Short mmCIF file of C-alpha atoms and ligand atoms in Angstrom, two decimals:
data_model
loop_
_atom_site.label_atom_id
_atom_site.label_comp_id
_atom_site.label_asym_id
_atom_site.label_seq_id
_atom_site.Cartn_x
_atom_site.Cartn_y
_atom_site.Cartn_z
CA MET A 9 138.96 65.47 34.33
CA ASN A 10 142.25 65.33 36.31
CA LYS A 11 143.09 68.83 35.09
CA LEU A 12 139.70 70.08 36.31
CA ILE A 13 140.27 68.56 39.77
CA ILE A 14 143.77 70.14 40.02
CA PHE A 15 142.33 73.51 38.90
CA LEU A 16 139.50 73.44 41.50
CA SER A 17 141.86 72.34 44.30
CA THR A 18 144.21 75.24 43.49
CA ILE A 19 141.33 77.76 43.64
CA PHE A 20 140.17 76.29 46.98
CA ALA A 21 143.71 76.50 48.41
CA ILE A 22 144.01 80.16 47.37
CA MET A 23 140.66 80.97 49.03
CA LEU A 24 141.70 79.28 52.28
CA LEU A 25 144.97 81.17 52.31
CA SER A 26 143.28 84.53 51.78
CA VAL A 27 140.77 83.89 54.64
CA SER A 28 143.60 82.97 56.98
CA CYS A 29 145.59 86.12 56.01
CA LYS A 30 142.51 88.30 56.60
CA LYS A 31 142.10 86.74 60.08
CA ASN A 32 145.70 87.61 60.91
CA ILE A 33 145.27 91.18 59.69
CA ASP A 34 142.01 91.53 61.72
CA THR A 35 143.73 90.25 64.85
CA VAL A 36 146.44 92.83 64.45
CA GLN A 37 144.17 95.75 63.51
CA ASN A 38 141.31 94.93 65.96
CA PRO A 39 142.97 93.45 69.02
CA LYS A 40 140.73 91.73 71.57
CA PRO A 41 139.64 93.96 74.47
CA ASP A 42 142.14 94.22 77.27
CA ASN A 43 140.74 92.03 80.04
CA SER A 44 142.75 93.87 82.66
CA THR A 45 140.42 96.93 82.25
CA PRO A 46 138.19 96.98 85.38
CA PHE A 47 134.59 95.86 84.76
CA VAL A 48 132.16 98.70 85.47
CA PRO A 49 128.81 97.23 86.56
CA GLU A 50 125.60 98.77 85.28
CA GLN A 51 124.60 101.61 87.57
CA THR A 52 121.65 101.19 89.87
CA LEU A 53 118.80 103.50 90.88
CA LYS A 54 120.33 104.57 94.17
CA GLU A 55 123.58 105.48 92.46
CA LYS A 56 121.82 107.61 89.87
CA ALA A 57 119.01 109.15 91.93
CA PRO A 58 119.43 112.84 92.82
CA PHE A 59 117.17 112.28 95.87
CA PRO A 60 116.41 109.29 98.13
CA ILE A 61 114.72 106.43 96.32
CA GLY A 62 112.76 103.94 98.39
CA ALA A 63 110.45 100.95 98.52
CA SER A 64 107.91 99.75 101.04
CA ILE A 65 109.00 96.42 102.46
CA ASP A 66 107.83 93.40 104.36
CA PRO A 67 109.87 91.12 106.67
CA THR A 68 108.53 87.83 105.29
CA HIS A 69 109.66 88.62 101.76
CA LEU A 70 112.95 89.90 103.10
CA LYS A 71 113.61 86.62 104.90
CA THR A 72 112.34 84.18 102.30
CA ASN A 73 113.09 85.72 98.92
CA LEU A 74 116.71 86.30 98.02
CA ARG A 75 115.95 88.06 94.75
CA TYR A 76 113.71 90.52 96.60
CA LYS A 77 116.44 91.16 99.14
CA ASN A 78 119.16 91.57 96.52
CA VAL A 79 117.16 94.08 94.46
CA LEU A 80 116.33 96.00 97.59
CA ILE A 81 119.96 96.15 98.68
CA LYS A 82 121.23 97.04 95.23
CA GLU A 83 118.67 99.55 94.00
CA PHE A 84 117.14 101.47 96.93
CA ASN A 85 118.52 103.67 99.70
CA SER A 86 115.34 104.29 101.67
CA ILE A 87 112.65 101.98 103.07
CA THR A 88 109.14 102.31 104.47
CA PRO A 89 107.71 99.39 106.45
CA GLU A 90 104.57 98.50 104.45
CA ASN A 91 102.49 97.25 107.40
CA MET A 92 104.67 96.48 110.40
CA MET A 93 104.46 99.90 112.08
CA LYS A 94 100.68 100.16 111.83
CA MET A 95 98.77 100.20 115.08
CA ASN A 96 97.35 96.66 114.73
CA MET A 97 100.87 95.30 114.44
CA ILE A 98 102.66 97.44 116.97
CA GLN A 99 100.10 97.70 119.79
CA PRO A 100 98.01 94.53 119.38
CA ALA A 101 96.66 94.75 122.95
CA PRO A 102 96.26 97.73 125.31
CA ASN A 103 99.72 98.91 126.33
CA ARG A 104 101.37 95.83 124.85
CA PHE A 105 103.80 97.18 122.28
CA ASP A 106 105.36 94.60 119.98
CA TYR A 107 108.18 95.87 117.80
CA THR A 108 109.52 92.46 116.76
CA LYS A 109 108.56 92.58 113.07
CA ALA A 110 109.13 96.29 112.66
CA ASP A 111 112.56 95.90 114.20
CA GLU A 112 113.53 93.26 111.67
CA LEU A 113 113.08 95.93 109.00
CA VAL A 114 114.70 98.69 111.02
CA ASN A 115 117.75 96.56 111.83
CA PHE A 116 118.11 95.50 108.21
CA ALA A 117 117.94 99.13 107.09
CA ILE A 118 120.43 100.33 109.70
CA GLN A 119 122.87 97.57 108.78
CA ASP A 120 122.53 98.37 105.08
CA LYS A 121 122.68 102.15 105.73
CA LYS A 122 119.25 102.83 104.33
CA ARG A 123 117.04 105.68 105.44
CA ILE A 124 113.88 104.62 107.31
CA HIS A 125 110.52 106.31 106.92
CA GLY A 126 107.94 105.34 109.55
CA HIS A 127 104.39 104.52 108.46
CA ALA A 128 101.85 105.26 109.99
CA LEU A 129 101.06 106.41 113.51
CA ILE A 130 97.43 107.47 113.21
CA TRP A 131 95.16 105.94 110.56
CA HIS A 132 91.52 104.90 110.66
CA GLU A 133 92.43 101.56 109.03
CA SER A 134 94.47 98.62 110.32
CA LEU A 135 93.40 99.30 113.89
CA PRO A 136 93.60 96.57 116.50
CA THR A 137 90.18 95.25 117.54
CA TRP A 138 90.66 96.49 121.08
CA VAL A 139 90.73 100.07 119.74
CA GLN A 140 87.73 99.49 117.50
CA ASN A 141 85.81 98.25 120.56
CA PHE A 142 87.27 100.69 123.07
CA GLN A 143 84.75 102.25 125.45
CA GLY A 144 85.83 105.39 127.23
CA ASP A 145 85.20 109.09 127.62
CA SER A 146 87.06 111.74 125.64
CA LEU A 147 89.86 111.84 128.21
CA ALA A 148 90.40 108.08 127.95
CA TRP A 149 90.46 108.32 124.14
CA GLU A 150 92.93 111.19 124.25
CA ASN A 151 95.15 109.21 126.58
CA LEU A 152 95.08 106.14 124.30
CA PHE A 153 95.88 108.32 121.27
CA LYS A 154 98.71 110.23 122.92
CA THR A 155 100.22 107.12 124.53
CA HIS A 156 100.35 105.29 121.23
CA ILE A 157 102.06 108.15 119.41
CA GLN A 158 104.54 108.98 122.12
CA THR A 159 105.49 105.40 122.97
CA VAL A 160 106.19 104.43 119.36
CA VAL A 161 107.92 107.68 118.35
CA GLY A 162 109.96 107.54 121.56
CA TYR A 163 111.00 103.93 120.93
CA TYR A 164 112.34 104.78 117.47
CA LYS A 165 113.83 108.14 118.43
CA GLY A 166 117.09 108.73 116.58
CA LYS A 167 116.59 105.82 114.16
CA LEU A 168 114.01 107.14 111.72
CA ALA A 169 114.26 110.05 109.28
CA GLY A 170 110.55 110.72 109.19
CA TRP A 171 107.10 109.57 110.27
CA ASP A 172 103.72 109.58 108.58
CA VAL A 173 102.04 110.99 111.66
CA VAL A 174 98.52 111.11 110.27
CA ASN A 175 97.45 109.09 107.27
CA GLU A 176 94.37 109.80 105.11
CA ALA A 177 92.42 112.11 107.41
CA ILE A 178 90.64 113.75 104.47
CA GLY A 179 87.84 111.89 102.71
CA ASN A 180 87.33 111.67 98.96
CA ASP A 181 84.58 114.29 99.34
CA GLY A 182 87.10 116.73 100.84
CA GLY A 183 85.56 116.32 104.31
CA THR A 184 87.10 115.14 107.58
CA ARG A 185 85.70 111.56 107.64
CA ASN A 186 83.27 112.41 110.40
CA ASP A 187 80.81 109.66 109.52
CA ASN A 188 79.96 106.14 110.52
CA THR A 189 80.56 104.48 107.16
CA ASN A 190 83.73 102.51 106.44
CA GLN A 191 85.10 105.78 105.02
CA GLY A 192 84.76 107.39 108.44
CA SER A 193 87.52 107.74 111.02
CA ILE A 194 87.17 106.62 114.61
CA TRP A 195 89.80 109.22 115.57
CA ARG A 196 87.75 112.03 114.05
CA ARG A 197 84.56 110.84 115.74
CA LYS A 198 86.08 110.34 119.18
CA LEU A 199 88.59 113.19 119.27
CA GLY A 200 87.16 115.97 117.08
CA ALA A 201 88.66 117.44 113.88
CA ASP A 202 91.67 118.94 115.62
CA TYR A 203 93.08 115.51 116.51
CA VAL A 204 95.36 115.98 113.49
CA ALA A 205 97.11 118.97 115.06
CA ARG A 206 97.43 117.22 118.42
CA ALA A 207 98.97 114.13 116.78
CA PHE A 208 101.76 116.32 115.40
CA LEU A 209 102.29 118.07 118.73
CA TYR A 210 102.52 114.75 120.60
CA ALA A 211 104.92 113.31 118.03
CA ARG A 212 107.20 116.35 118.26
CA GLN A 213 107.29 116.11 122.06
CA ALA A 214 108.54 112.53 121.75
CA ASP A 215 111.25 113.27 119.16
CA PRO A 216 112.44 116.82 118.48
CA ASP A 217 114.31 115.87 115.31
CA VAL A 218 112.33 113.36 113.27
CA LEU A 219 110.49 114.84 110.25
CA LEU A 220 106.72 114.79 110.63
CA PHE A 221 104.51 114.13 107.57
CA TYR A 222 100.85 114.24 106.66
CA ASN A 223 100.23 111.49 104.08
CA ASP A 224 97.25 111.04 101.72
CA TYR A 225 96.18 109.75 98.31
CA GLY A 226 94.24 110.98 95.28
CA GLN A 227 95.61 114.55 95.09
CA GLU A 228 96.35 114.10 91.37
CA SER A 229 92.83 113.07 90.40
CA ASN A 230 90.61 114.81 92.96
CA PRO A 231 91.12 118.62 93.03
CA LYS A 232 88.59 119.08 95.84
CA LYS A 233 90.50 116.65 98.05
CA LEU A 234 93.82 118.23 97.03
CA GLN A 235 92.49 121.62 98.12
CA ALA A 236 91.22 120.25 101.44
CA ILE A 237 94.63 118.70 102.16
CA ILE A 238 96.44 121.93 101.29
CA SER A 239 94.06 123.94 103.52
CA LEU A 240 94.60 121.49 106.37
CA VAL A 241 98.40 121.73 106.26
CA GLN A 242 98.35 125.50 105.72
CA ASP A 243 96.20 125.83 108.81
CA LEU A 244 98.67 123.67 110.79
CA LYS A 245 101.57 125.80 109.59
CA ARG A 246 99.77 129.04 110.42
CA ARG A 247 99.26 127.78 113.97
CA ASN A 248 102.91 126.71 114.30
CA ILE A 249 101.94 123.08 114.62
CA PRO A 250 105.14 121.13 113.91
CA ILE A 251 104.67 119.64 110.45
CA ASP A 252 107.59 119.14 108.08
CA GLY A 253 106.32 117.24 105.11
CA LEU A 254 103.52 116.19 102.84
CA GLY A 255 103.20 112.69 101.40
CA LEU A 256 101.51 112.24 98.04
CA GLN A 257 100.93 108.50 97.81
CA MET A 258 100.54 108.50 94.00
CA HIS A 259 98.67 105.22 93.50
CA ILE A 260 97.91 105.99 89.86
CA ASP A 261 97.50 104.18 86.54
CA ILE A 262 98.65 104.58 82.98
CA ASN A 263 95.60 106.75 82.18
CA THR A 264 96.06 109.26 85.03
CA SER A 265 96.18 112.82 83.68
CA GLU A 266 99.63 114.39 83.55
CA ALA A 267 98.11 117.81 84.14
CA GLY A 268 96.56 116.49 87.37
CA ILE A 269 99.89 115.10 88.57
CA ASN A 270 101.75 118.33 87.79
CA TYR A 271 99.08 120.45 89.45
CA ALA A 272 99.07 118.32 92.63
CA ILE A 273 102.85 118.57 92.90
CA GLN A 274 102.90 122.32 92.21
CA GLU A 275 100.18 123.09 94.77
CA SER A 276 101.86 120.89 97.37
CA VAL A 277 105.23 122.58 96.80
CA LYS A 278 103.64 125.97 97.57
CA THR A 279 103.12 124.88 101.20
CA GLY A 280 106.90 125.03 101.62
CA LEU A 281 106.86 121.53 103.16
CA LYS A 282 109.09 118.66 102.13
CA ILE A 283 107.39 116.58 99.47
CA HIS A 284 107.44 112.79 99.54
CA ILE A 285 105.99 110.77 96.68
CA SER A 286 105.37 108.17 99.29
CA GLU A 287 103.69 105.10 97.75
CA ILE A 288 103.98 105.23 93.98
CA ASP A 289 102.68 102.50 91.72
CA ILE A 290 101.31 102.84 88.19
CA ALA A 291 98.66 100.24 87.43
CA LEU A 292 98.16 98.77 83.97
CA ASN A 293 94.84 97.13 84.62
CA PRO A 294 92.67 99.60 86.55
CA SER A 295 89.47 98.24 85.01
CA ASN A 296 90.31 94.75 86.30
CA SER A 297 90.00 92.91 83.02
CA THR A 298 91.50 89.46 82.50
CA LEU A 299 95.14 90.28 81.94
CA GLU A 300 97.56 87.37 81.92
CA LYS A 301 100.50 89.35 80.68
CA PRO A 302 101.07 93.06 80.03
CA THR A 303 101.30 94.04 76.37
CA ALA A 304 104.35 95.85 75.01
CA GLU A 305 102.18 98.93 74.50
CA MET A 306 101.05 98.91 78.15
CA LEU A 307 104.64 98.57 79.36
CA GLU A 308 105.69 101.47 77.15
CA ARG A 309 102.89 103.68 78.47
CA GLN A 310 103.89 102.72 82.00
CA ARG A 311 107.53 103.61 81.24
CA GLN A 312 106.45 107.01 79.97
CA LYS A 313 104.28 107.67 83.03
CA TYR A 314 107.05 106.76 85.50
CA LEU A 315 109.40 108.99 83.54
CA MET A 316 106.87 111.80 83.61
CA VAL A 317 106.28 111.60 87.39
CA VAL A 318 109.98 111.37 88.27
CA ARG A 319 110.86 114.24 85.94
CA ALA A 320 108.02 116.38 87.32
CA TYR A 321 109.22 115.68 90.86
CA LYS A 322 112.79 116.58 89.96
CA ASN A 323 111.85 119.76 88.08
CA LEU A 324 108.93 121.07 90.11
CA VAL A 325 110.10 120.36 93.66
CA PRO A 326 112.96 122.60 94.83
CA LYS A 327 115.96 120.63 96.04
CA ALA A 328 115.45 121.63 99.68
CA GLN A 329 111.91 120.22 99.58
CA GLN A 330 112.83 116.88 97.95
CA TYR A 331 112.39 114.12 100.53
CA GLY A 332 112.37 111.47 97.82
CA ILE A 333 110.24 108.96 95.96
CA THR A 334 109.11 105.63 97.42
CA GLN A 335 107.62 102.79 95.41
CA TRP A 336 104.87 100.77 97.13
CA ASN A 337 106.37 97.25 97.26
CA VAL A 338 109.39 95.95 95.35
CA GLY A 339 108.30 93.68 92.46
CA ASP A 340 104.98 93.12 90.69
CA ALA A 341 104.53 89.81 92.53
CA ASP A 342 104.35 91.48 95.94
CA SER A 343 102.19 94.48 95.01
CA TRP A 344 99.29 95.22 97.38
CA ILE A 345 97.10 95.50 94.27
CA ARG A 346 97.40 91.73 93.89
CA SER A 347 97.20 90.71 97.54
CA TYR A 348 94.79 93.34 98.86
CA LEU A 349 92.70 94.43 95.87
CA LYS A 350 92.88 90.91 94.37
CA ARG A 351 93.53 92.30 90.92
CA ASN A 352 96.05 90.94 88.47
CA ASP A 353 98.25 93.91 87.74
CA PHE A 354 101.85 94.81 87.01
CA PRO A 355 102.25 98.25 88.58
CA LEU A 356 105.93 98.43 89.56
CA ILE A 357 109.39 98.81 88.03
CA PHE A 358 110.53 95.23 88.71
CA ASP A 359 108.65 92.26 87.28
CA VAL A 360 107.58 89.07 89.07
CA ASN A 361 111.17 87.78 88.86
CA TYR A 362 112.58 91.09 90.13
CA ASP A 363 114.03 91.87 86.73
CA ARG A 364 114.04 95.44 85.47
CA LYS A 365 111.00 96.48 83.41
CA PRO A 366 110.81 99.29 80.83
CA SER A 367 109.37 101.40 83.68
CA TYR A 368 112.70 100.99 85.54
CA TYR A 369 114.44 102.71 82.66
CA GLY A 370 111.74 105.40 82.68
CA VAL A 371 112.68 106.19 86.29
CA LEU A 372 116.39 106.28 85.41
CA GLU A 373 115.70 108.65 82.53
CA GLY A 374 113.59 110.85 84.81
CA PHE A 375 116.62 111.37 87.09
CA LYS A 376 118.58 113.06 84.29
O1 LIG B 430 99.49 89.00 107.51
C1 LIG B 430 98.09 88.66 107.55
C2 LIG B 430 97.93 87.20 107.44
O2 LIG B 430 98.52 86.58 108.57
C3 LIG B 430 96.46 86.89 107.33
O3 LIG B 430 96.27 85.52 107.12
C4 LIG B 430 95.82 87.65 106.17
C5 LIG B 430 94.32 87.42 106.06
O4 LIG B 430 93.63 88.61 105.77
O5 LIG B 430 96.04 89.00 106.39
C6 LIG B 430 97.39 89.35 106.43
O6 LIG B 430 97.51 90.71 106.64
C7 LIG B 430 97.16 91.56 105.58
C8 LIG B 430 98.36 92.43 105.29
O7 LIG B 430 98.03 93.40 104.31
C9 LIG B 430 99.56 91.64 104.77
O8 LIG B 430 99.26 91.08 103.54
C10 LIG B 430 95.99 92.42 106.00
O9 LIG B 430 94.84 91.59 106.13
C11 LIG B 430 95.74 93.50 104.99
O10 LIG B 430 94.76 94.38 105.49
C12 LIG B 430 97.01 94.28 104.75
O11 LIG B 430 96.78 95.20 103.72
C13 LIG B 430 97.60 96.35 103.71
C14 LIG B 430 96.72 97.60 103.68
O12 LIG B 430 97.53 98.76 103.54
C15 LIG B 430 95.95 97.75 104.99
O13 LIG B 430 96.81 97.94 106.06
C16 LIG B 430 98.47 96.31 102.44
O14 LIG B 430 99.37 95.21 102.54
C17 LIG B 430 99.24 97.60 102.32
O15 LIG B 430 99.95 97.62 101.10
C18 LIG B 430 98.27 98.78 102.35
O16 LIG B 430 99.03 99.96 102.29
C19 LIG B 430 98.30 101.19 102.25
C20 LIG B 430 99.09 102.22 103.03
O17 LIG B 430 99.33 101.74 104.33
C21 LIG B 430 98.34 103.55 103.06
N1 LIG B 430 98.04 104.00 101.72
C22 LIG B 430 97.33 103.02 100.86
C23 LIG B 430 98.12 101.72 100.81
C24 LIG B 430 97.46 100.72 99.89
O18 LIG B 430 96.20 100.37 100.38
#
């Protein structure tokens, strides 16, 4: 028995010795990494993007949510005020211009050296009630229209890179919204179809340098509307109306046809204008079903669609026409689809905690 114990103890001692020798050899052959090597942080969107990359932003989130602010600072180099430059916010009463909230965003962007894209001077939505109820002849309407454009553009002269001068003037039927439904435009009814051209002329008079955009949605899924938008801007160009760019909002979903997206970009490029993918989001839940959490398959399809759009933009839009891509909102929690459409969706590249989603990496891959 004693002999057996001595034998087993010897074997155990030999094993221990060999493990300790191996450790020593490993330490010599595979030294620990040199901690004096500088740490290279993971690169962010704005560092990798070959064109400006933006997000639409809101001052309340910026002030109250540190994660939102940090992601914005770290990842994006362009901003669009989501709502604070709309007419109801900026001219809430006749000739009372209130830039307080818009300026919070503009000052933040200037301090952080981000480009600012103004949104939107003339739109049939988000109008103050005084405009909706305004009674006046065509001269009075023209004066109201011109004053709004020139006061706001003049105030921000030299600070903004571009303006959405007219937003969504074309209806889903390809017409000019000359009707009394909630699809109709008060500007079209009061000022005639050529108000679009005059808006651009007035804006140019107020700032000779800022880039002037026409912005609309649905080009990728509605060829008739796409064609109407192209005809509108071609007509403006033919008449030497000062227009510099075309915004394709790109509120799409994971089922949107790739052919439609490519076609809309290609046709828009032919106008020679700068192209802004101005409000992108890619919804997972367009049919509004109960969706607590996105599935891995949905997130993968969303990644592929972001990749596809960014790659198409990079490859189909000549460098000189690339104004950039702007995401509408920052993280899934603050998407307008939740607050405005009241739909539970996850359409962006940052999740509700502002962490990177698979779609984020789709965008990064699209830059290559
Ligand atoms: O801030 C007020 C709040 O004080 C009030 O209690 C609440 C009650 O309704 O409304 C809040 O304002 C809302 C605002 O969003 C901020 O959440 C407005 O009602 C609501 O109309 C507004 O919706 C915006 C919508 O445009 C209309 O202006 C969305 O946030 C904004 O994302 C959306 O953006 C548009 C682009 O401008 C043009 N392209 C389409 C895009 C999506 O619809």
